[in-house]
mmCIF file of C-alpha atoms and ligand atoms in Angstrom:
data_model
loop_
_atom_site.group_PDB
_atom_site.id
_atom_site.type_symbol
_atom_site.label_atom_id
_atom_site.label_comp_id
_atom_site.label_asym_id
_atom_site.label_seq_id
_atom_site.Cartn_x
_atom_site.Cartn_y
_atom_site.Cartn_z
ATOM 1 C CA MET A 1 4.831 90.328 -91.653
ATOM 2 C CA ALA A 2 7.399 92.647 -93.130
ATOM 3 C CA LEU A 3 11.144 93.067 -92.650
ATOM 4 C CA ILE A 4 11.919 96.688 -91.902
ATOM 5 C CA VAL A 5 15.269 98.384 -91.472
ATOM 6 C CA GLN A 6 14.986 101.513 -89.320
ATOM 7 C CA LYS A 7 17.931 103.922 -89.048
ATOM 8 C CA TYR A 8 18.049 106.414 -86.205
ATOM 9 C CA GLY A 9 20.373 109.461 -86.366
ATOM 10 C CA GLY A 10 22.371 111.063 -83.647
ATOM 11 C CA THR A 11 19.642 113.363 -82.398
ATOM 12 C CA SER A 12 17.341 110.389 -81.909
ATOM 13 C CA MET A 13 20.143 108.769 -79.886
ATOM 14 C CA GLY A 14 20.951 112.022 -78.054
ATOM 15 C CA SER A 15 19.990 111.031 -74.475
ATOM 16 C CA PRO A 16 18.826 108.028 -72.428
ATOM 17 C CA GLU A 17 15.315 109.467 -72.636
ATOM 18 C CA ARG A 18 15.436 109.595 -76.439
ATOM 19 C CA ILE A 19 16.959 106.134 -76.680
ATOM 20 C CA ARG A 20 14.044 104.864 -74.611
ATOM 21 C CA ASN A 21 11.644 106.550 -77.021
ATOM 22 C CA VAL A 22 13.340 104.812 -79.942
ATOM 23 C CA ALA A 23 13.006 101.516 -78.093
ATOM 24 C CA GLN A 24 9.267 102.128 -77.683
ATOM 25 C CA ARG A 25 8.876 102.788 -81.372
ATOM 26 C CA VAL A 26 10.856 99.672 -82.342
ATOM 27 C CA ALA A 27 8.780 97.658 -79.856
ATOM 28 C CA ARG A 28 5.549 98.846 -81.531
ATOM 29 C CA PHE A 29 6.755 97.635 -84.928
ATOM 30 C CA ARG A 30 7.795 94.365 -83.426
ATOM 31 C CA ASP A 31 4.473 93.980 -81.709
ATOM 32 C CA ALA A 32 2.722 94.599 -84.998
ATOM 33 C CA GLY A 33 4.417 91.430 -86.205
ATOM 34 C CA HIS A 34 7.325 92.872 -88.178
ATOM 35 C CA GLN A 35 10.951 91.846 -88.131
ATOM 36 C CA VAL A 36 13.048 94.864 -87.357
ATOM 37 C CA VAL A 37 16.720 95.638 -87.945
ATOM 38 C CA VAL A 38 17.791 98.913 -86.338
ATOM 39 C CA VAL A 39 20.842 100.876 -87.458
ATOM 40 C CA VAL A 40 22.029 103.675 -85.196
ATOM 41 C CA SER A 41 24.327 106.649 -85.314
ATOM 42 C CA ALA A 42 26.450 107.818 -82.357
ATOM 43 C CA MET A 43 24.897 110.224 -79.888
ATOM 44 C CA SER A 44 24.686 113.645 -81.463
ATOM 45 C CA GLY A 45 28.005 115.534 -81.181
ATOM 46 C CA GLU A 46 29.921 112.419 -80.259
ATOM 47 C CA THR A 47 31.661 111.828 -83.585
ATOM 48 C CA ASN A 48 32.716 115.503 -83.665
ATOM 49 C CA ARG A 49 34.037 115.151 -80.109
ATOM 50 C CA LEU A 50 36.056 112.067 -81.032
ATOM 51 C CA ILE A 51 37.530 113.745 -84.069
ATOM 52 C CA ALA A 52 38.561 116.765 -82.010
ATOM 53 C CA LEU A 53 40.100 114.518 -79.450
ATOM 54 C CA ALA A 54 42.156 112.685 -82.080
ATOM 55 C CA LYS A 55 43.354 116.058 -83.466
ATOM 56 C CA GLU A 56 44.547 117.073 -80.042
ATOM 57 C CA ILE A 57 46.909 114.139 -80.153
ATOM 58 C CA GLN A 58 47.850 114.272 -83.835
ATOM 59 C CA ALA A 59 47.143 117.310 -86.021
ATOM 60 C CA HIS A 60 46.558 115.055 -88.972
ATOM 61 C CA PRO A 61 45.367 111.853 -87.364
ATOM 62 C CA ASP A 62 46.608 108.597 -88.795
ATOM 63 C CA PRO A 63 43.612 107.395 -90.920
ATOM 64 C CA ARG A 64 43.561 103.831 -89.611
ATOM 65 C CA GLU A 65 43.739 104.930 -86.004
ATOM 66 C CA LEU A 66 41.189 107.655 -86.583
ATOM 67 C CA ASP A 67 38.666 105.032 -87.611
ATOM 68 C CA VAL A 68 39.464 103.023 -84.545
ATOM 69 C CA VAL A 69 38.612 106.068 -82.463
ATOM 70 C CA ILE A 70 35.554 107.468 -84.297
ATOM 71 C CA SER A 71 33.834 104.121 -84.776
ATOM 72 C CA THR A 72 33.375 103.881 -80.988
ATOM 73 C CA GLY A 73 30.450 106.299 -80.870
ATOM 74 C CA GLU A 74 28.186 103.811 -82.550
ATOM 75 C CA GLN A 75 29.364 100.951 -80.336
ATOM 76 C CA VAL A 76 28.033 102.839 -77.349
ATOM 77 C CA THR A 77 24.571 103.445 -78.870
ATOM 78 C CA ILE A 78 24.017 99.887 -80.127
ATOM 79 C CA GLY A 79 24.640 98.621 -76.606
ATOM 80 C CA LEU A 80 22.446 101.268 -74.958
ATOM 81 C CA LEU A 81 19.542 100.772 -77.429
ATOM 82 C CA SER A 82 19.729 96.999 -76.948
ATOM 83 C CA MET A 83 19.513 97.467 -73.218
ATOM 84 C CA ALA A 84 16.548 99.814 -73.619
ATOM 85 C CA LEU A 85 14.797 97.261 -75.803
ATOM 86 C CA LYS A 86 15.344 94.536 -73.235
ATOM 87 C CA GLU A 87 13.921 96.860 -70.592
ATOM 88 C CA ALA A 88 10.916 97.284 -72.837
ATOM 89 C CA GLY A 89 10.554 93.517 -73.002
ATOM 90 C CA VAL A 90 11.995 93.067 -76.455
ATOM 91 C CA ASP A 91 14.653 90.455 -77.132
ATOM 92 C CA ALA A 92 17.445 92.431 -78.841
ATOM 93 C CA LYS A 93 21.049 91.893 -79.835
ATOM 94 C CA SER A 94 23.703 94.388 -80.803
ATOM 95 C CA TYR A 95 26.186 93.954 -83.629
ATOM 96 C CA THR A 96 29.231 96.058 -84.547
ATOM 97 C CA GLY A 97 30.056 96.330 -88.235
ATOM 98 C CA ALA A 98 32.745 93.699 -87.871
ATOM 99 C CA GLN A 99 30.417 91.336 -85.993
ATOM 100 C CA VAL A 100 27.922 91.440 -88.836
ATOM 101 C CA ARG A 101 30.820 91.496 -91.223
ATOM 102 C CA ILE A 102 30.071 94.518 -93.214
ATOM 103 C CA LEU A 103 33.027 94.101 -95.548
ATOM 104 C CA THR A 104 34.436 97.329 -97.004
ATOM 105 C CA ASP A 105 37.435 98.372 -99.063
ATOM 106 C CA ASP A 106 40.446 99.656 -97.133
ATOM 107 C CA ILE A 107 40.041 103.379 -97.753
ATOM 108 C CA PHE A 108 40.026 104.526 -94.128
ATOM 109 C CA ASN A 109 37.639 107.355 -93.212
ATOM 110 C CA LYS A 110 35.590 106.956 -96.392
ATOM 111 C CA ALA A 111 35.380 103.276 -97.049
ATOM 112 C CA ARG A 112 32.857 101.702 -99.400
ATOM 113 C CA ILE A 113 30.786 98.683 -98.598
ATOM 114 C CA LEU A 114 31.661 95.651 -100.735
ATOM 115 C CA ASP A 115 29.563 92.930 -99.117
ATOM 116 C CA ILE A 116 27.412 92.156 -96.112
ATOM 117 C CA GLU A 117 27.103 88.751 -94.514
ATOM 118 C CA SER A 118 23.479 88.287 -93.678
ATOM 119 C CA ALA A 119 23.334 84.685 -92.425
ATOM 120 C CA ASN A 120 23.781 85.499 -88.707
ATOM 121 C CA LEU A 121 21.337 88.360 -88.823
ATOM 122 C CA ARG A 122 18.717 86.181 -90.460
ATOM 123 C CA ARG A 123 19.152 83.480 -87.894
ATOM 124 C CA ASP A 124 18.619 85.984 -85.073
ATOM 125 C CA LEU A 125 15.682 87.585 -86.821
ATOM 126 C CA ASP A 126 14.050 84.203 -87.300
ATOM 127 C CA ALA A 127 14.595 83.538 -83.641
ATOM 128 C CA GLY A 128 12.455 86.626 -82.935
ATOM 129 C CA LYS A 129 15.242 89.011 -81.999
ATOM 130 C CA VAL A 130 15.463 92.671 -82.929
ATOM 131 C CA ILE A 131 18.908 93.361 -84.409
ATOM 132 C CA VAL A 132 20.741 96.556 -83.552
ATOM 133 C CA VAL A 133 23.624 97.346 -85.923
ATOM 134 C CA ALA A 134 26.263 100.015 -85.570
ATOM 135 C CA GLY A 135 26.039 102.450 -88.495
ATOM 136 C CA PHE A 136 28.989 104.167 -90.149
ATOM 137 C CA GLN A 137 31.479 101.299 -89.677
ATOM 138 C CA GLY A 138 32.731 98.207 -91.351
ATOM 139 C CA VAL A 139 35.779 96.028 -91.552
ATOM 140 C CA ASP A 140 38.233 95.517 -94.441
ATOM 141 C CA ALA A 141 39.463 92.151 -95.724
ATOM 142 C CA ALA A 142 42.423 92.327 -93.362
ATOM 143 C CA GLY A 143 40.210 92.906 -90.392
ATOM 144 C CA ASN A 144 40.852 96.635 -89.902
ATOM 145 C CA ILE A 145 38.034 98.779 -88.636
ATOM 146 C CA THR A 146 36.883 101.247 -91.328
ATOM 147 C CA THR A 147 34.316 104.044 -91.386
ATOM 148 C CA LEU A 148 32.136 105.164 -94.238
ATOM 149 C CA GLY A 149 32.443 108.946 -94.207
ATOM 150 C CA ARG A 150 30.387 111.500 -92.232
ATOM 151 C CA GLY A 151 26.706 110.679 -92.226
ATOM 152 C CA GLY A 152 27.558 107.100 -93.194
ATOM 153 C CA SER A 153 25.006 105.429 -90.994
ATOM 154 C CA ASP A 154 22.395 106.200 -93.656
ATOM 155 C CA THR A 155 24.410 104.121 -96.044
ATOM 156 C CA THR A 156 24.704 101.286 -93.527
ATOM 157 C CA GLY A 157 20.904 101.289 -93.213
ATOM 158 C CA VAL A 158 20.288 101.163 -96.926
ATOM 159 C CA ALA A 159 22.996 98.595 -97.568
ATOM 160 C CA LEU A 160 21.523 96.315 -94.876
ATOM 161 C CA ALA A 161 18.105 96.761 -96.328
ATOM 162 C CA ALA A 162 19.467 95.752 -99.731
ATOM 163 C CA ALA A 163 21.396 92.766 -98.349
ATOM 164 C CA LEU A 164 18.361 91.480 -96.426
ATOM 165 C CA SER A 165 15.848 92.363 -99.214
ATOM 166 C CA ALA A 166 13.956 94.353 -96.632
ATOM 167 C CA ASP A 167 10.471 95.575 -97.472
ATOM 168 C CA GLU A 168 11.344 99.131 -96.509
ATOM 169 C CA CYS A 169 14.271 101.185 -95.149
ATOM 170 C CA GLN A 170 13.059 103.929 -92.831
ATOM 171 C CA ILE A 171 15.401 106.767 -92.044
ATOM 172 C CA TYR A 172 14.287 108.446 -88.787
ATOM 173 C CA THR A 173 15.713 111.903 -88.332
ATOM 174 C CA ASP A 174 14.900 115.247 -86.712
ATOM 175 C CA VAL A 175 12.796 116.461 -89.624
ATOM 176 C CA ASP A 176 9.612 114.819 -90.788
ATOM 177 C CA GLY A 177 10.614 114.411 -94.367
ATOM 178 C CA VAL A 178 12.190 116.098 -97.367
ATOM 179 C CA TYR A 179 11.065 119.690 -97.913
ATOM 180 C CA THR A 180 10.690 121.832 -101.011
ATOM 181 C CA THR A 181 13.503 123.937 -99.479
ATOM 182 C CA ASP A 182 14.900 124.678 -96.068
ATOM 183 C CA PRO A 183 12.028 125.886 -93.908
ATOM 184 C CA ARG A 184 14.412 127.996 -91.897
ATOM 185 C CA ILE A 185 14.736 130.200 -94.993
ATOM 186 C CA VAL A 186 11.263 129.813 -96.366
ATOM 187 C CA PRO A 187 8.658 129.145 -93.672
ATOM 188 C CA GLU A 188 6.130 128.215 -96.359
ATOM 189 C CA ALA A 189 8.260 125.305 -97.552
ATOM 190 C CA ARG A 190 6.218 122.103 -97.740
ATOM 191 C CA LYS A 191 7.037 118.478 -96.993
ATOM 192 C CA LEU A 192 7.072 116.347 -100.143
ATOM 193 C CA ASP A 193 5.134 113.089 -100.014
ATOM 194 C CA THR A 194 7.366 111.673 -102.663
ATOM 195 C CA ILE A 195 10.567 112.591 -104.470
ATOM 196 C CA THR A 196 12.444 110.560 -107.083
ATOM 197 C CA PHE A 197 15.874 109.088 -106.467
ATOM 198 C CA GLU A 198 17.342 111.328 -109.089
ATOM 199 C CA GLU A 199 15.898 114.443 -107.521
ATOM 200 C CA MET A 200 16.984 113.317 -104.082
ATOM 201 C CA LEU A 201 20.499 112.752 -105.363
ATOM 202 C CA GLU A 202 20.571 116.292 -106.744
ATOM 203 C CA MET A 203 19.124 117.703 -103.552
ATOM 204 C CA ALA A 204 21.713 115.801 -101.457
ATOM 205 C CA SER A 205 24.625 116.800 -103.620
ATOM 206 C CA LEU A 206 23.394 120.386 -103.544
ATOM 207 C CA GLY A 207 23.514 120.663 -99.825
ATOM 208 C CA SER A 208 20.288 119.222 -98.443
ATOM 209 C CA LYS A 209 21.677 117.318 -95.520
ATOM 210 C CA VAL A 210 18.726 114.999 -94.959
ATOM 211 C CA LEU A 211 20.445 111.878 -96.360
ATOM 212 C CA GLN A 212 23.977 110.987 -97.044
ATOM 213 C CA ILE A 213 24.296 111.075 -100.823
ATOM 214 C CA ARG A 214 25.876 107.648 -101.041
ATOM 215 C CA SER A 215 22.889 106.083 -99.369
ATOM 216 C CA VAL A 216 20.611 107.541 -102.041
ATOM 217 C CA GLU A 217 22.861 106.127 -104.810
ATOM 218 C CA PHE A 218 22.814 102.800 -103.068
ATOM 219 C CA ALA A 219 19.050 102.749 -102.655
ATOM 220 C CA GLY A 220 18.536 103.683 -106.310
ATOM 221 C CA LYS A 221 20.903 101.015 -107.497
ATOM 222 C CA TYR A 222 19.419 98.213 -105.397
ATOM 223 C CA LYS A 223 15.835 99.450 -105.563
ATOM 224 C CA VAL A 224 15.487 99.787 -101.835
ATOM 225 C CA LYS A 225 12.212 101.350 -100.784
ATOM 226 C CA LEU A 226 13.480 104.327 -98.813
ATOM 227 C CA ARG A 227 11.483 106.649 -96.549
ATOM 228 C CA VAL A 228 12.549 109.641 -94.466
ATOM 229 C CA LEU A 229 10.514 110.176 -91.235
ATOM 230 C CA SER A 230 10.664 112.100 -88.015
ATOM 231 C CA SER A 231 11.639 110.201 -84.896
ATOM 232 C CA PHE A 232 9.841 112.756 -82.766
ATOM 233 C CA GLN A 233 6.402 112.326 -84.329
ATOM 234 C CA ASP A 234 4.216 109.286 -84.158
ATOM 235 C CA GLU A 235 2.058 110.283 -87.040
ATOM 236 C CA GLY A 236 3.032 110.966 -90.640
ATOM 237 C CA GLU A 237 4.189 109.048 -93.656
ATOM 238 C CA GLY A 238 7.366 111.093 -94.144
ATOM 239 C CA THR A 239 8.752 111.331 -97.666
ATOM 240 C CA LEU A 240 8.948 108.258 -99.861
ATOM 241 C CA ILE A 241 11.828 108.185 -102.338
ATOM 242 C CA THR A 242 10.518 106.659 -105.520
ATOM 243 C CA VAL A 243 11.466 105.697 -109.028
ATOM 244 C CA GLU A 244 10.354 108.197 -111.606
ATOM 245 C CA GLU A 245 7.848 106.019 -113.427
ATOM 246 C CA SER A 246 5.538 106.101 -110.442
ATOM 247 C CA LYS A 247 5.359 109.871 -110.510
ATOM 248 C CA LYS A 248 2.068 111.234 -111.712
ATOM 249 C CA MET A 249 1.855 113.385 -114.824
ATOM 250 C CA GLU A 250 0.373 116.358 -113.060
ATOM 251 C CA GLU A 251 3.173 116.555 -110.496
ATOM 252 C CA PRO A 252 4.845 119.942 -110.343
ATOM 253 C CA ILE A 253 7.698 120.741 -112.714
ATOM 254 C CA ILE A 254 10.050 121.752 -109.928
ATOM 255 C CA SER A 255 10.251 119.670 -106.771
ATOM 256 C CA GLY A 256 12.604 121.802 -104.780
ATOM 257 C CA ILE A 257 15.047 124.646 -104.435
ATOM 258 C CA ALA A 258 18.355 123.473 -103.108
ATOM 259 C CA PHE A 259 21.284 125.598 -102.106
ATOM 260 C CA ASN A 260 24.826 125.424 -100.873
ATOM 261 C CA ARG A 261 26.451 128.218 -98.925
ATOM 262 C CA ASP A 262 29.913 126.820 -98.826
ATOM 263 C CA GLU A 263 31.029 127.525 -102.380
ATOM 264 C CA ALA A 264 34.114 129.212 -103.730
ATOM 265 C CA LYS A 265 34.998 130.232 -107.242
ATOM 266 C CA LEU A 266 38.417 130.278 -108.829
ATOM 267 C CA THR A 267 39.350 131.759 -112.212
ATOM 268 C CA MET A 268 42.578 131.443 -114.087
ATOM 269 C CA GLN A 269 42.836 134.352 -116.474
ATOM 270 C CA GLY A 270 44.818 134.553 -119.652
ATOM 271 C CA VAL A 271 45.172 130.823 -120.153
ATOM 272 C CA PRO A 272 46.767 129.778 -123.460
ATOM 273 C CA ASP A 273 43.865 128.455 -125.559
ATOM 274 C CA ARG A 274 45.100 125.112 -126.793
ATOM 275 C CA PRO A 275 44.099 121.447 -126.629
ATOM 276 C CA GLY A 276 44.732 119.707 -123.342
ATOM 277 C CA ILE A 277 44.570 122.866 -121.216
ATOM 278 C CA ALA A 278 41.505 121.829 -119.201
ATOM 279 C CA TYR A 279 43.280 118.662 -118.295
ATOM 280 C CA GLN A 280 46.441 120.488 -117.407
ATOM 281 C CA ILE A 281 44.519 122.725 -115.002
ATOM 282 C CA LEU A 282 42.120 120.232 -113.460
ATOM 283 C CA GLY A 283 44.396 117.170 -113.379
ATOM 284 C CA PRO A 284 46.508 118.592 -110.493
ATOM 285 C CA VAL A 285 43.353 119.735 -108.717
ATOM 286 C CA ALA A 286 41.950 116.204 -108.865
ATOM 287 C CA ASP A 287 45.302 114.775 -107.819
ATOM 288 C CA ALA A 288 45.081 116.955 -104.704
ATOM 289 C CA ASN A 289 41.738 115.263 -103.980
ATOM 290 C CA ILE A 290 39.765 118.452 -104.392
ATOM 291 C CA ASP A 291 36.252 118.032 -105.739
ATOM 292 C CA VAL A 292 35.464 120.374 -108.590
ATOM 293 C CA ASP A 293 31.859 121.258 -109.219
ATOM 294 C CA MET A 294 30.930 123.730 -111.933
ATOM 295 C CA ILE A 295 33.425 124.457 -114.743
ATOM 296 C CA ILE A 296 33.258 127.235 -117.286
ATOM 297 C CA GLN A 297 35.744 127.982 -120.098
ATOM 298 C CA ASN A 298 35.106 131.198 -121.909
ATOM 299 C CA VAL A 299 35.389 131.635 -125.639
ATOM 300 C CA GLY A 300 38.987 132.382 -126.481
ATOM 301 C CA HIS A 301 40.235 135.704 -127.758
ATOM 302 C CA ASP A 302 43.811 136.736 -128.569
ATOM 303 C CA GLY A 303 44.799 133.091 -128.203
ATOM 304 C CA THR A 304 43.928 133.072 -124.500
ATOM 305 C CA THR A 305 40.856 132.282 -122.486
ATOM 306 C CA ASP A 306 39.562 132.398 -118.894
ATOM 307 C CA PHE A 307 38.914 129.181 -117.059
ATOM 308 C CA SER A 308 36.679 129.132 -113.979
ATOM 309 C CA PHE A 309 35.452 126.489 -111.592
ATOM 310 C CA THR A 310 33.910 126.129 -108.171
ATOM 311 C CA VAL A 311 35.059 124.071 -105.172
ATOM 312 C CA ASN A 312 33.872 123.669 -101.648
ATOM 313 C CA ARG A 313 34.855 126.709 -99.619
ATOM 314 C CA SER A 314 36.930 124.673 -97.228
ATOM 315 C CA GLU A 315 39.193 123.725 -100.120
ATOM 316 C CA PHE A 316 39.538 127.240 -101.540
ATOM 317 C CA GLU A 317 43.043 127.978 -100.268
ATOM 318 C CA LYS A 318 44.320 124.562 -101.129
ATOM 319 C CA ALA A 319 42.899 124.782 -104.631
ATOM 320 C CA LYS A 320 44.381 128.236 -105.043
ATOM 321 C CA ALA A 321 47.798 126.980 -104.130
ATOM 322 C CA VAL A 322 47.581 124.110 -106.587
ATOM 323 C CA LEU A 323 46.476 126.505 -109.325
ATOM 324 C CA GLU A 324 49.319 128.866 -108.644
ATOM 325 C CA GLY A 325 51.713 126.033 -109.456
ATOM 326 C CA VAL A 326 49.811 125.256 -112.651
ATOM 327 C CA ARG A 327 49.697 128.920 -113.631
ATOM 328 C CA GLN A 328 53.440 129.229 -113.602
ATOM 329 C CA HIS A 329 53.811 125.966 -115.473
ATOM 330 C CA ILE A 330 51.439 126.829 -118.335
ATOM 331 C CA GLY A 331 52.167 130.532 -118.394
ATOM 332 C CA ALA A 332 48.697 131.843 -117.589
ATOM 333 C CA ARG A 333 48.293 135.480 -116.481
ATOM 334 C CA GLU A 334 46.586 135.523 -113.145
ATOM 335 C CA ILE A 335 44.444 133.632 -110.594
ATOM 336 C CA VAL A 336 41.474 135.396 -109.090
ATOM 337 C CA GLY A 337 39.201 133.832 -106.539
ATOM 338 C CA ASP A 338 36.039 134.598 -104.620
ATOM 339 C CA ASN A 339 34.999 132.563 -101.623
ATOM 340 C CA LYS A 340 31.874 134.555 -100.887
ATOM 341 C CA VAL A 341 29.669 132.854 -103.395
ATOM 342 C CA CYS A 342 26.815 130.356 -103.068
ATOM 343 C CA LYS A 343 24.901 128.058 -105.341
ATOM 344 C CA VAL A 344 21.129 127.948 -105.752
ATOM 345 C CA SER A 345 19.457 125.216 -107.815
ATOM 346 C CA ALA A 346 15.993 124.356 -109.052
ATOM 347 C CA VAL A 347 15.512 120.602 -109.145
ATOM 348 C CA GLY A 348 12.775 118.583 -110.800
ATOM 349 C CA VAL A 349 12.275 115.696 -113.230
ATOM 350 C CA GLY A 350 9.402 117.625 -114.706
ATOM 351 C CA MET A 351 11.994 119.832 -116.443
ATOM 352 C CA ARG A 352 12.556 117.060 -118.955
ATOM 353 C CA SER A 353 9.207 117.671 -120.490
ATOM 354 C CA HIS A 354 8.735 121.369 -119.802
ATOM 355 C CA PRO A 355 10.974 123.857 -121.614
ATOM 356 C CA GLY A 356 11.381 127.319 -120.260
ATOM 357 C CA VAL A 357 12.320 126.519 -116.704
ATOM 358 C CA ALA A 358 15.794 128.073 -117.073
ATOM 359 C CA SER A 359 14.517 131.276 -118.645
ATOM 360 C CA LYS A 360 11.915 131.640 -115.915
ATOM 361 C CA MET A 361 14.597 131.163 -113.257
ATOM 362 C CA PHE A 362 16.832 133.801 -114.876
ATOM 363 C CA ARG A 363 13.945 136.210 -115.236
ATOM 364 C CA VAL A 364 12.935 135.915 -111.627
ATOM 365 C CA LEU A 365 16.492 136.544 -110.463
ATOM 366 C CA ALA A 366 16.897 139.481 -112.840
ATOM 367 C CA GLU A 367 13.719 141.069 -111.475
ATOM 368 C CA GLU A 368 15.377 141.091 -108.047
ATOM 369 C CA GLY A 369 18.553 142.607 -109.456
ATOM 370 C CA ILE A 370 20.553 139.447 -108.604
ATOM 371 C CA ASN A 371 23.611 138.973 -110.770
ATOM 372 C CA ILE A 372 24.239 135.420 -111.937
ATOM 373 C CA ARG A 373 27.981 134.567 -111.835
ATOM 374 C CA MET A 374 27.932 131.072 -113.311
ATOM 375 C CA ILE A 375 25.278 128.679 -114.647
ATOM 376 C CA SER A 376 25.173 124.920 -115.071
ATOM 377 C CA THR A 377 22.401 122.640 -116.057
ATOM 378 C CA SER A 378 21.597 118.929 -116.154
ATOM 379 C CA GLU A 379 18.455 117.167 -117.367
ATOM 380 C CA ILE A 380 16.715 117.725 -114.061
ATOM 381 C CA LYS A 381 18.549 120.672 -112.473
ATOM 382 C CA ILE A 382 19.545 124.278 -113.079
ATOM 383 C CA SER A 383 22.163 125.734 -110.824
ATOM 384 C CA VAL A 384 23.416 129.308 -110.575
ATOM 385 C CA VAL A 385 26.339 130.705 -108.637
ATOM 386 C CA LEU A 386 25.491 133.978 -106.884
ATOM 387 C CA ASP A 387 27.079 136.396 -104.441
ATOM 388 C CA GLU A 388 26.565 134.945 -101.043
ATOM 389 C CA LYS A 389 24.502 137.930 -99.859
ATOM 390 C CA TYR A 390 21.705 137.026 -102.319
ATOM 391 C CA LEU A 391 21.240 133.458 -101.166
ATOM 392 C CA GLU A 392 18.152 133.817 -99.020
ATOM 393 C CA LEU A 393 16.443 136.290 -101.347
ATOM 394 C CA ALA A 394 17.053 134.026 -104.367
ATOM 395 C CA VAL A 395 15.753 130.930 -102.610
ATOM 396 C CA ARG A 396 12.639 132.789 -101.452
ATOM 397 C CA VAL A 397 11.721 134.274 -104.806
ATOM 398 C CA LEU A 398 12.354 131.059 -106.728
ATOM 399 C CA HIS A 399 10.354 129.001 -104.237
ATOM 400 C CA ARG A 400 7.414 131.331 -104.780
ATOM 401 C CA ALA A 401 7.843 131.676 -108.559
ATOM 402 C CA PHE A 402 7.676 127.923 -109.072
ATOM 403 C CA ASP A 403 4.557 127.694 -106.814
ATOM 404 C CA LEU A 404 6.253 125.474 -104.270
ATOM 405 C CA ASP A 405 4.469 127.185 -101.453
ATOM 406 C CA GLN A 406 1.094 126.174 -102.873
ATOM 407 C CA PRO A 407 -0.472 123.056 -101.398
ATOM 408 C CA LYS A 408 -0.910 120.429 -104.035
ATOM 409 C CA ALA A 409 -4.369 120.141 -105.504
HETATM 410 N N1 LIG B 501 28.262 109.266 -86.420
HETATM 411 C C1 LIG B 501 28.616 109.450 -87.770
HETATM 412 C C2 LIG B 501 28.699 110.932 -88.093
HETATM 413 O O1 LIG B 501 28.419 111.776 -87.245
HETATM 414 C C3 LIG B 501 27.806 108.727 -88.731
HETATM 415 C C4 LIG B 501 26.362 109.176 -88.823
HETATM 416 O O2 LIG B 501 25.863 109.849 -87.931
HETATM 417 O O3 LIG B 501 25.684 108.828 -89.782
HETATM 418 O O4 LIG B 501 29.089 111.304 -89.174
HETATM 419 MG MG1 MG B 502 22.771 111.906 -90.528
#
């Protein structure tokens, strides 16, 4: 007998029919003798609908009240799934985040989980019940409802698996696993049987939307066995997210090509080249809560330098306005920006032991006449910023160049 946490996303909860299908799957696991904790998202589109509704009342919704509103989507699906389970002859019980007591900090709209009380859940599990927990929500020490950020149900699933020392956390979604790249761009993309936590973190931060990034961090930290599977297929092992040691030597060097369309680049030209300047520029950007990704400072000449960085495209105008203030303050020449750029990355732990991945990547892009605007590297990733129009071409040629379309021997 194993204890399994299964998380079902919004698409899997999208209609009564689909909820019944989920109940059938849960029932099969239960009948096979396993204890099952189910974590659910709201019905697909529901959270967006609730956010839009809130914005009709208040252009910038009060964060506490917004969480009161948007946490309701999951309260609906836990009730519906529990009913469907009962209809299927399975004893089930729903729990909101507060009823479990998923304790979070008090940062509304993007709270972090601090602790989970597991005693009640265990008692119900031992009594033979299937537990259905609302994803995405928790409660702070003062009893306020909080939510965990978009896609946060993944994190609820992993956190529950960690708190209950579950044997496995299964994330059921509308794809059957993690792919070498987006199959909508490269039809030859293959499903990976395994991917390491580190690779998955890079893929998630680089735009692969399969898992919320925080859930991957959580799983890595607490050593939760995490698997991504399709909720529309009965067969298949999905993709198992592993620790690196278990990867075989002959695994490919590159595991995937990730990309992000929503990038924007900002450059401050003619910046006085002196100590503290990077902090003077990026400090105010961070204070404005804007995430900065790649950063490049050119070699100085004539006592000035150019300083560039990328942000999410949705924050382009805001970042530009902040920079304009900084520019006047430090006496830099000019701000130029480009919000028609994208980022393409090759990811793989095999890079650590194989030199030459970067040069191969640059050669392949050069052969297609694609100009690289910025480069950044980590131990297991090489990212380039390109003009947006080259995104699909770059992903396709890199996928082929690194043999990702070849079935594994
Ligand atoms: N319903 C929430 C959202 O749409 C949480 C989730 O689906 O994971 O972001
Ligand atoms: Mg999701």
